[in-house]
Structure formats: structure tokens, C-alpha cells
Tab-separated table of C-alpha atoms and ligand atoms in Angstrom:
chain	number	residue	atom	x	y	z
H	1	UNK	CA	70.978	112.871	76.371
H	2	UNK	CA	69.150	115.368	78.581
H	3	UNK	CA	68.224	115.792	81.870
H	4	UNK	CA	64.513	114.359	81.547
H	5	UNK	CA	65.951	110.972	79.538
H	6	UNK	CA	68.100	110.464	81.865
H	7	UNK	CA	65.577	110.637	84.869
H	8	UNK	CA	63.442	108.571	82.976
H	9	UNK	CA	65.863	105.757	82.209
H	10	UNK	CA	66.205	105.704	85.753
H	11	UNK	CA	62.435	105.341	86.793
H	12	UNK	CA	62.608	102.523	83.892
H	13	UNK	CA	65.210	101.032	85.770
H	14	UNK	CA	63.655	101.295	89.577
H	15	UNK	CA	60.581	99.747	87.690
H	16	UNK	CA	62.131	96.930	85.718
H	17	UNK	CA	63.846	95.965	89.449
H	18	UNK	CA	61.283	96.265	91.868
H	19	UNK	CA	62.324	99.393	93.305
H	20	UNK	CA	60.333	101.494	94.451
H	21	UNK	CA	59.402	105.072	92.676
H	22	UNK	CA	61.662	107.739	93.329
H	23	UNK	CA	64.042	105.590	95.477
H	24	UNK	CA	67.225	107.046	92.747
H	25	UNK	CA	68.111	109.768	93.593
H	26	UNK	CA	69.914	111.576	90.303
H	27	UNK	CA	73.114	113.178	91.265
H	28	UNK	CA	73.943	115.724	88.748
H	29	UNK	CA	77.582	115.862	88.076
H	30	UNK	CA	78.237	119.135	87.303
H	31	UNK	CA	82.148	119.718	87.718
H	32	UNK	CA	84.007	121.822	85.307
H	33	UNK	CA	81.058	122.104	83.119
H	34	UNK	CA	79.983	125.500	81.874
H	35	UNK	CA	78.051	127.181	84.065
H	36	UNK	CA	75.175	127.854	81.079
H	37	UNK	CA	74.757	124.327	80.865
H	38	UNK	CA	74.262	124.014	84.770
H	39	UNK	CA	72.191	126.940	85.342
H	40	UNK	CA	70.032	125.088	82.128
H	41	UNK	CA	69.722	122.325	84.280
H	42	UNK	CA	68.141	123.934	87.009
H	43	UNK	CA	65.904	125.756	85.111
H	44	UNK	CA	64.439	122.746	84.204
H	45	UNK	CA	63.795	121.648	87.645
H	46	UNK	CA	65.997	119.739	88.784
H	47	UNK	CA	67.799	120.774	92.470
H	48	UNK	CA	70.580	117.679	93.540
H	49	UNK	CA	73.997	118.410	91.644
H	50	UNK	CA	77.830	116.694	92.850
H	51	UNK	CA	80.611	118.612	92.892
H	52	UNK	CA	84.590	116.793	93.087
H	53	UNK	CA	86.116	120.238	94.011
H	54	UNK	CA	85.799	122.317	96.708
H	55	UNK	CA	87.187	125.627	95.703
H	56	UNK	CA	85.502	124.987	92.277
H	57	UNK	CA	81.839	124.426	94.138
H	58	UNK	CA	82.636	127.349	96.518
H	59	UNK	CA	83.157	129.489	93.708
H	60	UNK	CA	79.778	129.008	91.788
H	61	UNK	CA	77.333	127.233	94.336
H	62	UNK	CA	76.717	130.514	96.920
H	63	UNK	CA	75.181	132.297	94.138
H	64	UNK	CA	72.860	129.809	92.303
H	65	UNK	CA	71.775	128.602	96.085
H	66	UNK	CA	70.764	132.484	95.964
H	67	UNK	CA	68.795	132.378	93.106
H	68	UNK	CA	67.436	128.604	93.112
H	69	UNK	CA	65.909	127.530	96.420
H	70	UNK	CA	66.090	123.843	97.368
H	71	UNK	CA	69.524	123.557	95.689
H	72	UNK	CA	71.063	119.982	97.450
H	73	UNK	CA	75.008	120.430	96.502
H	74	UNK	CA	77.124	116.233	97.414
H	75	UNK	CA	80.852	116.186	97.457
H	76	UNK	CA	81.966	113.593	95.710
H	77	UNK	CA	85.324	113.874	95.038
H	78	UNK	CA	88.538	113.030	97.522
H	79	UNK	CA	88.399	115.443	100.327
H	80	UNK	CA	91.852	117.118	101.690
H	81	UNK	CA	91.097	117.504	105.392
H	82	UNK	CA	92.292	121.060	105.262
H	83	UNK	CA	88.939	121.731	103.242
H	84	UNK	CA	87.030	119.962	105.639
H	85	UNK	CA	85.303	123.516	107.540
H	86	UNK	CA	84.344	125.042	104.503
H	87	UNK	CA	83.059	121.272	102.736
H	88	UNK	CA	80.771	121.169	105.684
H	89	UNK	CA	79.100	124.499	105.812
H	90	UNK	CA	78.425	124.336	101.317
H	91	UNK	CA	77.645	120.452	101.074
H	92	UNK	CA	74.667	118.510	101.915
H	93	UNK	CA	76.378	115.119	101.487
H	94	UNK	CA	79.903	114.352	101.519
H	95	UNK	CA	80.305	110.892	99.679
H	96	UNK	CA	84.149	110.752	99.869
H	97	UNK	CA	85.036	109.565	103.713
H	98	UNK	CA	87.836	107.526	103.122
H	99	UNK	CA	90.185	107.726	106.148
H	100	UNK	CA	90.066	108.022	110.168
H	101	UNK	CA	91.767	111.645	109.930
H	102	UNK	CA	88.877	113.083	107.676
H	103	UNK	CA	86.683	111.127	110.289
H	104	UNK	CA	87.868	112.632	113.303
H	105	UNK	CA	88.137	116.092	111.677
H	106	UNK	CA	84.288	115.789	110.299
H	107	UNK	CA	83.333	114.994	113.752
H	108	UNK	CA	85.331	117.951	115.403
H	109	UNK	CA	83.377	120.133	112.810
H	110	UNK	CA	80.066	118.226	113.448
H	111	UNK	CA	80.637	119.228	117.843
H	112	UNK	CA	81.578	122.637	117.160
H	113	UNK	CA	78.523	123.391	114.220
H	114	UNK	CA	76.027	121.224	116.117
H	115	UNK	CA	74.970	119.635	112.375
H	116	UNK	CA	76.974	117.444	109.865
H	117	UNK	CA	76.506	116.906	106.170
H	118	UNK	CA	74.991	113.235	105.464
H	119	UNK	CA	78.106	110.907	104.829
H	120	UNK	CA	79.050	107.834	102.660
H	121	UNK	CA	82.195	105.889	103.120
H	122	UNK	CA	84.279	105.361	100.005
H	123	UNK	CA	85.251	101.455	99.432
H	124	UNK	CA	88.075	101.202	96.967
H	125	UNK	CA	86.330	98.176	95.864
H	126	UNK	CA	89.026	97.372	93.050
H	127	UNK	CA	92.036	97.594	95.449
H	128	UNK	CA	93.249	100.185	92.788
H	129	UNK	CA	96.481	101.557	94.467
H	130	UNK	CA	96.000	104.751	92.606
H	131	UNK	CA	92.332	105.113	94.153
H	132	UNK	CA	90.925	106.917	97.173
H	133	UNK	CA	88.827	104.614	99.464
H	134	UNK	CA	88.852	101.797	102.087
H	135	UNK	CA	89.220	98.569	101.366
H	136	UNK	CA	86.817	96.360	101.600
H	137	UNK	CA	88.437	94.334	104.255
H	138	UNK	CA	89.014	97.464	106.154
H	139	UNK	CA	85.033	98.681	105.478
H	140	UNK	CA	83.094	97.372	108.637
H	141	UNK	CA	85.595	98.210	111.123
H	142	UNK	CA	85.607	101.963	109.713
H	143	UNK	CA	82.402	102.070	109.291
H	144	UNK	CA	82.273	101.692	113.424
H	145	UNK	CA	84.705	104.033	114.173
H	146	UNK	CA	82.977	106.926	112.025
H	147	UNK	CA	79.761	105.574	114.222
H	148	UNK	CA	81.779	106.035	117.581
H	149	UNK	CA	82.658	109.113	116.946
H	150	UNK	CA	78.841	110.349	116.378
H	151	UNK	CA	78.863	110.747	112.421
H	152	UNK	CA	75.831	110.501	110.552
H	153	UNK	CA	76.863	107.295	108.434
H	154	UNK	CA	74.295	106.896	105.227
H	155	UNK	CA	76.063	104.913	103.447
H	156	UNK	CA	79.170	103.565	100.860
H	157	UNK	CA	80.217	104.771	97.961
H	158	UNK	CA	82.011	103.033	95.142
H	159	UNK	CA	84.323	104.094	92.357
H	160	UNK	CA	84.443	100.806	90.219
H	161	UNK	CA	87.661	100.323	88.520
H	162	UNK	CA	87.382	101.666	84.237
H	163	UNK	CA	86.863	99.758	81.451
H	164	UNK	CA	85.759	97.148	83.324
H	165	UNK	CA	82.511	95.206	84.347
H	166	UNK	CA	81.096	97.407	87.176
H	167	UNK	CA	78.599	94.494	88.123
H	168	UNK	CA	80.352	92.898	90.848
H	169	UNK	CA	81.562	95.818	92.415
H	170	UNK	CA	77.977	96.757	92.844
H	171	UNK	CA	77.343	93.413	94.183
H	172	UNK	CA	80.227	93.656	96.857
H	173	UNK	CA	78.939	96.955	97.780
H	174	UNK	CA	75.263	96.409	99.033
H	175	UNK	CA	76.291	93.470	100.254
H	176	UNK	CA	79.298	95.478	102.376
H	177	UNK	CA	76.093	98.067	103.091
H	178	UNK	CA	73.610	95.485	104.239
H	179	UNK	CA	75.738	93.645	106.442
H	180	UNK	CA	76.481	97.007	108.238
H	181	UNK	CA	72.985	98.262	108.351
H	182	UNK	CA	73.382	100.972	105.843
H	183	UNK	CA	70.622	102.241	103.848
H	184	UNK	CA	72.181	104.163	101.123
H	185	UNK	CA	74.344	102.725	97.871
H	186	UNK	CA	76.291	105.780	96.508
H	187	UNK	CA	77.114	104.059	92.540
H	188	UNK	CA	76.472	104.057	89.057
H	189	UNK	CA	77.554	106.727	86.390
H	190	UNK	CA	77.097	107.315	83.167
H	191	UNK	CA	77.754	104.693	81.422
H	192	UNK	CA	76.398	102.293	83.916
H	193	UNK	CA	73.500	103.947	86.236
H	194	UNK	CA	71.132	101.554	85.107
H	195	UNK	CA	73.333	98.317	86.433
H	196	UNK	CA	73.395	100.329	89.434
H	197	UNK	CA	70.054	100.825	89.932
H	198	UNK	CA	69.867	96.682	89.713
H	199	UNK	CA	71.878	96.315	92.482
H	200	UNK	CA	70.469	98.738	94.721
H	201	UNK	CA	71.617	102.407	94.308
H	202	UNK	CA	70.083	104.971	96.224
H	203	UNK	CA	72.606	107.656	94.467
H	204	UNK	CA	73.496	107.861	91.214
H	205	UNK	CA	76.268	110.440	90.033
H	206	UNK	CA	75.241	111.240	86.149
H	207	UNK	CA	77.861	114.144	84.839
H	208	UNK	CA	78.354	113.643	80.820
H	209	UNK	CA	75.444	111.831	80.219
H	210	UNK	CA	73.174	115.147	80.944
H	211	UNK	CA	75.624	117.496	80.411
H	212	UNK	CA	78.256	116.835	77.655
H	213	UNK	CA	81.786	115.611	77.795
H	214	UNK	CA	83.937	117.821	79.905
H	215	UNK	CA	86.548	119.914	78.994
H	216	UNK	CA	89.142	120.113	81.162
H	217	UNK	CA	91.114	122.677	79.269
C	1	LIG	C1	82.995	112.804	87.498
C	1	LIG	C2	82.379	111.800	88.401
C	1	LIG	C3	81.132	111.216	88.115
C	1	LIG	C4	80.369	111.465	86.832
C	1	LIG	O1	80.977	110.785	85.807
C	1	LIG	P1	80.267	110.657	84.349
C	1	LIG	O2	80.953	109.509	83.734
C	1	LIG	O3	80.487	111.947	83.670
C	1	LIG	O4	78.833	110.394	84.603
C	1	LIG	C5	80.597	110.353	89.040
C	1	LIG	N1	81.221	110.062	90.201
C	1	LIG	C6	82.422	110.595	90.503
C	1	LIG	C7	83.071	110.245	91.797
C	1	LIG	C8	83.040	111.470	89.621
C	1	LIG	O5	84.241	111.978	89.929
């Protein structure tokens, strides 16, 4: 696939659901991929790309934000709270909130900087042990405490579990989002964007799908 089928399955998609134009936003997923097939990417246009690493992003972003203007970088991998200062100061999102220490450490930042990345809470909708994320039973409250502590609280994020039917996780999210007044529905890759989109994404993360498999080495 490349860059331009993907973004137009996914004005199919807003279409075929009543969404909206341009309500997707495309999340580029651009971890461990080589950095010719990123910096093609952006020479094609497009400016929104997720990162799951923050030493890997800190290592590459500085200099394409240098040479590309409008770059939009979202962290959407699990966030180690000792990262948290230099997370804030490269990312325009951070998708991964998944804890009241990260909270309270975002929100120390957010004081001391006077600004703060745009944030998603991560629902472990699966209950997967393995998996980063509150659970759903644990969402709302969370969601309030990240909103008494002054963060700027977008929306949720979801993971859903592999190999599985994403569908209802989607469901349980925007329903999760709505019922807290949150706009934005961080889900959908690959292999199921477009189910996404159905349900209400606002964010889509697309890595293989424009870019190739990765190698991890
Ligand atoms: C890697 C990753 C993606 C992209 O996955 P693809 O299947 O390559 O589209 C999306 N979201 C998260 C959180 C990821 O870690």
C-alpha cells in the first residue's frame, strides 16, 4: 500500500459512515522503519507520524522537524516516567497515559513548561495482563483525576487484544469516551483502520500498511 491509498481508504471510510471529511486523522507509524522510507513519506506531504520510543524519536525527529516544517510527532507507545521531560518537549500528543504516576509527573512538567502535549488515556480494553492501560472499570475515575490535576485530556486510546475481533473493543471505547465527554478515539491499525473509522476514530495509527513490515533486527 502507499501513503495516498491508505488516506484514501480512510476518506472512503469517513464517507461510507457519515463522518465528516477530514475528521481521521492518519497517524503514521513510523518506528524502527528506515529512515528513507520515512523521509519518502514526508516528501509526499504528509506531516503527523507516531513514534513507541523515545530515545528512538529523539534520535531522528530534531532533524527532519529541521528540514520539514509542520512535522506533528504522537507518542504512542508505554511511557517510563523517567522519559517524561524530554517526551514532553519532542511530542505533540502523548497517547499512552496509563497510570496516576505518569499523571502527576505530566502535570509537574505541564506547571513548570507552562504547555502540555495533547493526551489520551490508554484503556486496556482486553484486561490483557501483559498490556499497558487502565481498565475499563478504572477509566472514568482516572480520567477525573488527570482532569484535577489540570491535564489537557483529548481522549482514550485502545490497544485491542491480536488475532481477535477488534469491533467491540471499539464499541466499549467511544462509548467509555462519550460518557466522559471526550472528543477524541485514539484506534484502528493496519489491519483494521477502517472498523475504526465505523466506530468513531479520530486517530488512526497506520505503521506497515504505508510503510512495510518492520524489521526489528
Ligand atoms: C506499532 C503500532 C501501531 C502500528 O501498527 P501496524 O499494525 O503496523 O499498523 C499502532 N499503534 C501502536 C500502539 C503501535 O505500537
Amino acid at each position: 500500500m502507499s501513503l495516498t491509498d491508505i488516506l484514501a481508504r480512510i476518506r472512503a471510510a469517513e464517507a461510507a459512515h457519515g463522518r465528516p471529511e477530514g475528521s481521521v486523522t492518519l497517524i503514521a507509524v513510523s518506528k524502527v522503519q528506515p529512515p528513507e522510507r520515512v523521509e519518502a513519506v514526508l516528501r509526499e506531504g504528509h506531516r503527523v507520524f507516531g513514534e513507541n520510543y523515545v530515545q528512538e524519536a529523539a534520535g531522528k525527529w530534531p532533524a527532519w522537524k529541521d528540514r520539514f516544517a509542520g512535522v506533528e510527532l504522537h507518542m504512542i507507545g508505554p511511557l517510563q516516567t523517567n522519559k517524561a521531560k524530554v517526551a514532553v518537549d519532542l511530542f505533540d500528543a502523548i497517547h499512552t497515559v496509563d497510570r496516576p504516576s505518569l499523571a502527576e509527573k505530566l502535570a509537574r512538567l505541564a506547571d513548570q513548561r507552562g504547555a502540555c502535549p495533547r493526551l489520551f488515556v490508554q484503556v486496556n480494553t482486553g484486561e490483557e495482563p501483559q498490556k499497558a492501560g487502565v481498565l475499563p472499570g478504572e477509566t472514568d475515575a482516572f480520567v477525573s483525576m488527570c482532569r484535577g490535576l489540570g491535564l489537557p485530556v483529548e481522549g482514550l486510546m485502545c490497544i485491542p487484544p491480536e488475532d481477535r475481533d477488534s469491533t467491540p473493543h471499539f464499541a466499549t471505547l467511544a462509548t467509555m469516551a462519550a460518557r466522559n465527554g471526550l472528543s477524541g478515539l485514539s484506534m484502528g491499525m493496519s489491519g483494521d483502520f477502517e472498523a475504526a473509522i465505523a466506530h468513531g476514530a479520530t486517530h488512526v495509527r497506520v505503521g506497515s500498511a504505508i510503510f512495510g513490515a518492520r524489521n526489528y533486527g
